[in-house]
Amino acid sequence: MGFVFSKVFSGLFGSEQIRLIIIGLDNAGKTTILYRLHKDEVVQTVPTVGFNVESVTYKNLKFQVWDLGGQTSLRPYWRWYYQDSNAIIYVVDSADKDRLEVAKQELELMLEEEEVKGLPLLIFANKQDLPEALSESEIVNALDLHSIKNRQWALFKISAIKGEGLNEGFEWLVDVLKY
Ligand code: G3D
Ligand code: MG
């Protein structure tokens, strides 16, 4: 894991395993975020059901990543990965206005899963380096985040490609997970 990230996460290095799920529509920038955490350790698994899960493990911290959207038949398999997870990181492409509605629907569906009940939700509004990227309040409204109840959530504007905003988001998450 990159030095900066290991610093951010050092507060979590107890004995317990911490499992973080990173999801969102394809092209949102999830793999790019994973590479930022540690390029050399990204492991891609292709289970028989045919959906890719990428993961990075660092000390007792495990990140698992996959694409949401479309294939309803694969949804039951997600539960495997949601189980025992400690937090959800939802990534959206801030410049992909056409698919924000789909991103909102997928987020809603995901939050209904029993396995993720009450888990903190970190939203990364990615690709803020693009001129057409929507603002924070536009994304909060488009995803209807204010209707989220019974869990802590926060949205951070990031550029995964530039590595901007990620630390702030992960710091929020670490704080939430500590208490
Ligand atoms: P995914 O894993 O969610 O499907 P990827 O998304 O991480 O594969 O990223 C999809 C595309 O978006 C990639 O472009 C990637 O470089 C780009 N991308 C990711 N993060 C950012 C960002 O912060 N800003 C910009 N401008 N682009 C970003 P390619 O061209 O390789 O498909
Ligand atoms: Mg990917």
CSV table of C-alpha atoms and ligand atoms in Angstrom, one decimal:
chain,number,residue,atom,x,y,z
A,1,MET,CA,0.0,0.0,0.0
A,2,GLY,CA,1.2,3.5,-0.8
A,3,PHE,CA,2.9,5.3,2.1
A,4,VAL,CA,0.2,8.0,2.4
A,5,PHE,CA,-2.6,5.4,2.5
A,6,SER,CA,-0.8,3.2,5.0
A,7,LYS,CA,-0.6,6.3,7.2
A,8,VAL,CA,-4.3,7.1,6.8
A,9,PHE,CA,-5.2,3.5,7.7
A,10,SER,CA,-2.7,3.0,10.4
A,11,GLY,CA,-5.4,3.8,13.0
A,12,LEU,CA,-7.2,0.7,12.0
A,13,PHE,CA,-4.4,-1.8,12.4
A,14,GLY,CA,-5.7,-3.8,15.3
A,15,SER,CA,-6.2,-7.5,15.2
A,16,GLU,CA,-9.6,-7.5,13.6
A,17,GLN,CA,-10.0,-7.8,9.8
A,18,ILE,CA,-11.5,-4.8,8.1
A,19,ARG,CA,-13.3,-5.4,4.9
A,20,LEU,CA,-14.2,-2.5,2.6
A,21,ILE,CA,-16.3,-2.9,-0.5
A,22,ILE,CA,-15.7,-0.5,-3.5
A,23,ILE,CA,-18.6,-0.5,-5.9
A,24,GLY,CA,-20.2,1.6,-8.6
A,25,LEU,CA,-21.1,1.5,-12.3
A,26,ASP,CA,-18.4,0.4,-14.7
A,27,ASN,CA,-16.1,3.2,-15.8
A,28,ALA,CA,-16.6,5.1,-12.5
A,29,GLY,CA,-12.9,4.8,-11.6
A,30,LYS,CA,-12.9,2.0,-9.1
A,31,THR,CA,-10.0,0.1,-10.5
A,32,THR,CA,-8.0,3.4,-10.7
A,33,ILE,CA,-8.7,3.9,-7.0
A,34,LEU,CA,-7.5,0.4,-6.3
A,35,TYR,CA,-4.3,1.0,-8.2
A,36,ARG,CA,-3.8,4.1,-6.2
A,37,LEU,CA,-3.9,2.1,-3.0
A,38,HIS,CA,-1.4,-0.4,-4.3
A,39,LYS,CA,-0.9,-1.2,-7.9
A,40,ASP,CA,1.3,-4.2,-7.4
A,41,GLU,CA,-1.1,-6.0,-5.2
A,42,VAL,CA,-4.2,-5.8,-7.2
A,43,VAL,CA,-5.5,-9.3,-7.6
A,44,GLN,CA,-8.2,-10.1,-10.0
A,45,THR,CA,-10.4,-13.1,-9.5
A,46,VAL,CA,-12.8,-14.4,-12.1
A,47,PRO,CA,-15.3,-16.6,-10.3
A,48,THR,CA,-17.3,-19.1,-12.3
A,49,VAL,CA,-20.3,-16.9,-12.2
A,50,GLY,CA,-18.4,-14.5,-14.5
A,51,PHE,CA,-18.1,-11.3,-12.6
A,52,ASN,CA,-14.8,-9.9,-11.7
A,53,VAL,CA,-13.8,-9.1,-8.2
A,54,GLU,CA,-10.5,-7.2,-7.7
A,55,SER,CA,-8.9,-7.0,-4.3
A,56,VAL,CA,-6.1,-5.5,-2.4
A,57,THR,CA,-5.1,-6.8,1.0
A,58,TYR,CA,-2.9,-4.8,3.3
A,59,LYS,CA,-2.2,-6.0,6.8
A,60,ASN,CA,-5.7,-6.6,8.2
A,61,LEU,CA,-7.4,-4.4,5.7
A,62,LYS,CA,-9.1,-5.9,2.7
A,63,PHE,CA,-10.6,-4.0,-0.3
A,64,GLN,CA,-12.8,-5.7,-2.7
A,65,VAL,CA,-14.1,-4.1,-5.9
A,66,TRP,CA,-16.6,-4.9,-8.5
A,67,ASP,CA,-19.0,-3.3,-11.0
A,68,LEU,CA,-22.6,-2.7,-10.3
A,69,GLY,CA,-25.3,-2.4,-12.9
A,70,GLY,CA,-27.2,-4.4,-15.5
A,71,GLN,CA,-26.8,-8.1,-14.7
A,72,THR,CA,-29.6,-8.7,-12.1
A,73,SER,CA,-28.8,-12.5,-12.3
A,74,LEU,CA,-25.5,-11.8,-10.6
A,75,ARG,CA,-26.9,-9.9,-7.7
A,76,PRO,CA,-27.2,-12.9,-5.4
A,77,TYR,CA,-23.5,-13.4,-5.6
A,78,TRP,CA,-22.8,-9.9,-4.3
A,79,ARG,CA,-24.0,-11.1,-0.9
A,80,TRP,CA,-20.9,-13.2,-0.6
A,81,TYR,CA,-18.8,-10.1,-0.7
A,82,TYR,CA,-21.1,-7.9,1.3
A,83,GLN,CA,-21.0,-10.4,4.2
A,84,ASP,CA,-18.9,-9.2,7.0
A,85,SER,CA,-17.9,-6.0,5.3
A,86,ASN,CA,-17.3,-3.0,7.5
A,87,ALA,CA,-18.1,-0.2,5.0
A,88,ILE,CA,-19.2,0.6,1.5
A,89,ILE,CA,-17.4,2.9,-0.9
A,90,TYR,CA,-19.6,4.0,-3.7
A,91,VAL,CA,-17.9,5.6,-6.7
A,92,VAL,CA,-19.6,7.7,-9.3
A,93,ASP,CA,-18.3,9.4,-12.5
A,94,SER,CA,-19.2,13.0,-11.8
A,95,ALA,CA,-19.1,13.8,-15.5
A,96,ASP,CA,-21.4,11.0,-16.7
A,97,LYS,CA,-24.7,12.9,-16.3
A,98,ASP,CA,-26.5,10.4,-18.5
A,99,ARG,CA,-25.9,7.5,-16.1
A,100,LEU,CA,-26.4,9.3,-12.8
A,101,GLU,CA,-30.0,8.1,-12.6
A,102,VAL,CA,-28.8,4.5,-13.1
A,103,ALA,CA,-26.1,5.1,-10.5
A,104,LYS,CA,-28.8,6.3,-8.1
A,105,GLN,CA,-31.0,3.3,-8.7
A,106,GLU,CA,-28.1,0.9,-8.2
A,107,LEU,CA,-27.1,2.6,-5.0
A,108,GLU,CA,-30.7,2.3,-3.7
A,109,LEU,CA,-30.9,-1.4,-4.5
A,110,MET,CA,-27.5,-2.0,-2.9
A,111,LEU,CA,-28.5,-0.2,0.3
A,112,GLU,CA,-31.5,-2.4,0.6
A,113,GLU,CA,-29.4,-5.5,1.0
A,114,GLU,CA,-29.6,-6.9,4.5
A,115,GLU,CA,-25.9,-7.5,4.7
A,116,VAL,CA,-25.0,-3.8,4.4
A,117,LYS,CA,-27.6,-2.6,6.9
A,118,GLY,CA,-26.2,0.3,8.9
A,119,LEU,CA,-22.8,0.2,7.4
A,120,PRO,CA,-21.1,3.6,6.8
A,121,LEU,CA,-21.2,4.8,3.2
A,122,LEU,CA,-18.4,6.8,1.6
A,123,ILE,CA,-19.3,8.3,-1.7
A,124,PHE,CA,-16.5,9.3,-4.1
A,125,ALA,CA,-17.6,11.8,-6.7
A,126,ASN,CA,-14.8,11.0,-9.1
A,127,LYS,CA,-13.4,12.7,-12.2
A,128,GLN,CA,-13.6,16.2,-10.7
A,129,ASP,CA,-10.6,17.1,-13.0
A,130,LEU,CA,-13.0,17.1,-16.0
A,131,PRO,CA,-14.5,20.5,-16.8
A,132,GLU,CA,-18.0,19.0,-17.2
A,133,ALA,CA,-17.9,17.4,-13.7
A,134,LEU,CA,-21.0,18.1,-11.6
A,135,SER,CA,-20.7,19.9,-8.3
A,136,GLU,CA,-21.1,18.3,-4.9
A,137,SER,CA,-24.6,19.5,-4.4
A,138,GLU,CA,-25.7,18.4,-7.9
A,139,ILE,CA,-24.5,14.9,-7.2
A,140,VAL,CA,-26.0,14.8,-3.7
A,141,ASN,CA,-29.3,15.7,-5.3
A,142,ALA,CA,-29.0,13.4,-8.3
A,143,LEU,CA,-28.2,10.5,-6.0
A,144,ASP,CA,-30.9,11.6,-3.5
A,145,LEU,CA,-28.4,11.2,-0.7
A,146,HIS,CA,-30.4,13.2,1.8
A,147,SER,CA,-33.0,10.4,1.8
A,148,ILE,CA,-30.4,8.0,3.3
A,149,LYS,CA,-31.4,7.1,6.8
A,150,ASN,CA,-29.9,4.9,9.5
A,151,ARG,CA,-26.3,5.0,8.4
A,152,GLN,CA,-23.5,7.5,8.3
A,153,TRP,CA,-22.5,8.8,4.9
A,154,ALA,CA,-20.3,11.4,3.4
A,155,LEU,CA,-19.5,12.5,-0.1
A,156,PHE,CA,-16.0,13.5,-1.2
A,157,LYS,CA,-15.0,15.0,-4.6
A,158,ILE,CA,-12.0,13.3,-5.9
A,159,SER,CA,-9.9,12.8,-8.9
A,160,ALA,CA,-8.6,9.2,-8.8
A,161,ILE,CA,-6.3,9.9,-11.7
A,162,LYS,CA,-4.6,12.8,-10.0
A,163,GLY,CA,-4.9,11.2,-6.6
A,164,GLU,CA,-6.8,14.2,-5.2
A,165,GLY,CA,-9.4,14.0,-2.4
A,166,LEU,CA,-8.9,10.3,-1.7
A,167,ASN,CA,-7.1,10.8,1.5
A,168,GLU,CA,-9.7,13.1,2.9
A,169,GLY,CA,-12.4,10.5,2.1
A,170,PHE,CA,-10.5,7.6,3.6
A,171,GLU,CA,-9.7,9.7,6.7
A,172,TRP,CA,-13.4,10.2,7.2
A,173,LEU,CA,-14.0,6.5,6.9
A,174,VAL,CA,-11.2,5.5,9.3
A,175,ASP,CA,-12.7,7.9,11.9
A,176,VAL,CA,-16.1,6.4,11.5
A,177,LEU,CA,-14.7,2.9,11.7
A,178,LYS,CA,-12.7,3.7,14.8
A,179,TYR,CA,-15.7,4.5,17.0
B,1,G3D,P1,-14.0,1.1,-13.2
B,1,G3D,O1,-13.0,0.2,-12.6
B,1,G3D,O2,-14.9,1.7,-12.2
B,1,G3D,O3,-14.8,0.5,-14.3
B,1,G3D,P2,-11.7,2.5,-14.2
B,1,G3D,O4,-13.2,2.3,-13.9
B,1,G3D,O5,-10.9,2.7,-13.0
B,1,G3D,O6,-11.3,1.4,-15.1
B,1,G3D,O7,-11.7,3.9,-15.0
B,1,G3D,C1,-12.5,4.0,-16.2
B,1,G3D,C2,-11.9,5.1,-17.0
B,1,G3D,O8,-12.0,6.4,-16.3
B,1,G3D,C3,-10.4,5.0,-17.3
B,1,G3D,O9,-10.2,5.6,-18.6
B,1,G3D,C4,-9.7,5.8,-16.3
B,1,G3D,O10,-8.5,6.2,-16.6
B,1,G3D,C5,-10.7,6.9,-16.2
B,1,G3D,N1,-10.6,7.6,-14.9
B,1,G3D,C6,-10.6,7.1,-13.7
B,1,G3D,N2,-10.5,8.0,-12.7
B,1,G3D,C7,-10.5,9.2,-13.4
B,1,G3D,C8,-10.4,10.6,-13.0
B,1,G3D,O11,-10.3,10.9,-11.8
B,1,G3D,N3,-10.4,11.5,-13.9
B,1,G3D,C9,-10.5,11.2,-15.3
B,1,G3D,N4,-10.5,12.2,-16.1
B,1,G3D,N5,-10.6,9.9,-15.7
B,1,G3D,C10,-10.6,9.0,-14.8
B,1,G3D,P3,-9.7,4.7,-19.9
B,1,G3D,O12,-9.6,5.7,-20.9
B,1,G3D,O13,-8.5,4.0,-19.5
B,1,G3D,O14,-10.9,3.8,-20.1
B,2,MG,MG,-12.7,-1.8,-13.0
